[in-house]
Amino acid sequence: MAAEIGVAVVGFGLAGQVFHAPFVSAVPGLKLEAIVQRKGDEAGKAYPSTRILRSVEEALSDPAVQLVVVGTPNETHYDLAKQALLAGKHVVVDKPFAATSDQALELKELGLKQRLVLAPFHNRRWDGDF
């Protein structure tokens, strides 16, 4: 088996608690390296063997993190995804991917330029009404 991919989940609100951290933990080949939770200790209680970071910069400068999952408030998605791409990290962005189509296009082009994977998180695609 190839080496595990180190993942940092940024944000531990509903998206981080219910979707991102559990999904990363359940997928063989992924390792939940870190959770960025600015305040509180819910992440540490839920994932005691995972490093809890207090800033995005800590995750972006960590060589053990190859993939960043952005699960923060909507208005921060674009900026955090851009920061992560510029730091050389692959990125998964919770919905909405960006606030505008121009932002989305800019992120797509940056991901291509950096030769990094950039993907939206869309967990509803298998719902019956889609």
Phi, psi and omega in degrees: 000141178292164179301150178290152176266122179282128184240137169246125174266121180260113182105132179230042170276210181305311183299314181292319183287317189267327185249293194295304182298315178297320180294315179299316181296332184272347186266118175300138180098347175251143176234124177285091183287319187204154171234129176266112176229109187300324180213162181087174182228020180299319181296317179297323178290319182285328184227073186296339180266003180256139177291135177254122181252153181255357178214151177296323181302324177299317180292319183290335180266000183273116180293343178284346180261117176255338185230132178245129176254120182264110180231049185254181176304146187312316186292351180260351187303310183300308183299316181291320178297318179297315178302316182295317178298316180295335177275000178085024181255143169290154188221136167242129183244127176297161179280146355287143182302318179203167181280334182223162177292329177296318177297316180298317179296319178299316178297317179302312181295322178294318177300316178296316180298320181278352182061046182238153176281131176228121184219144172280148173268122181221090185275000185263002188295340181261004176295147184300331183270008178257000000 
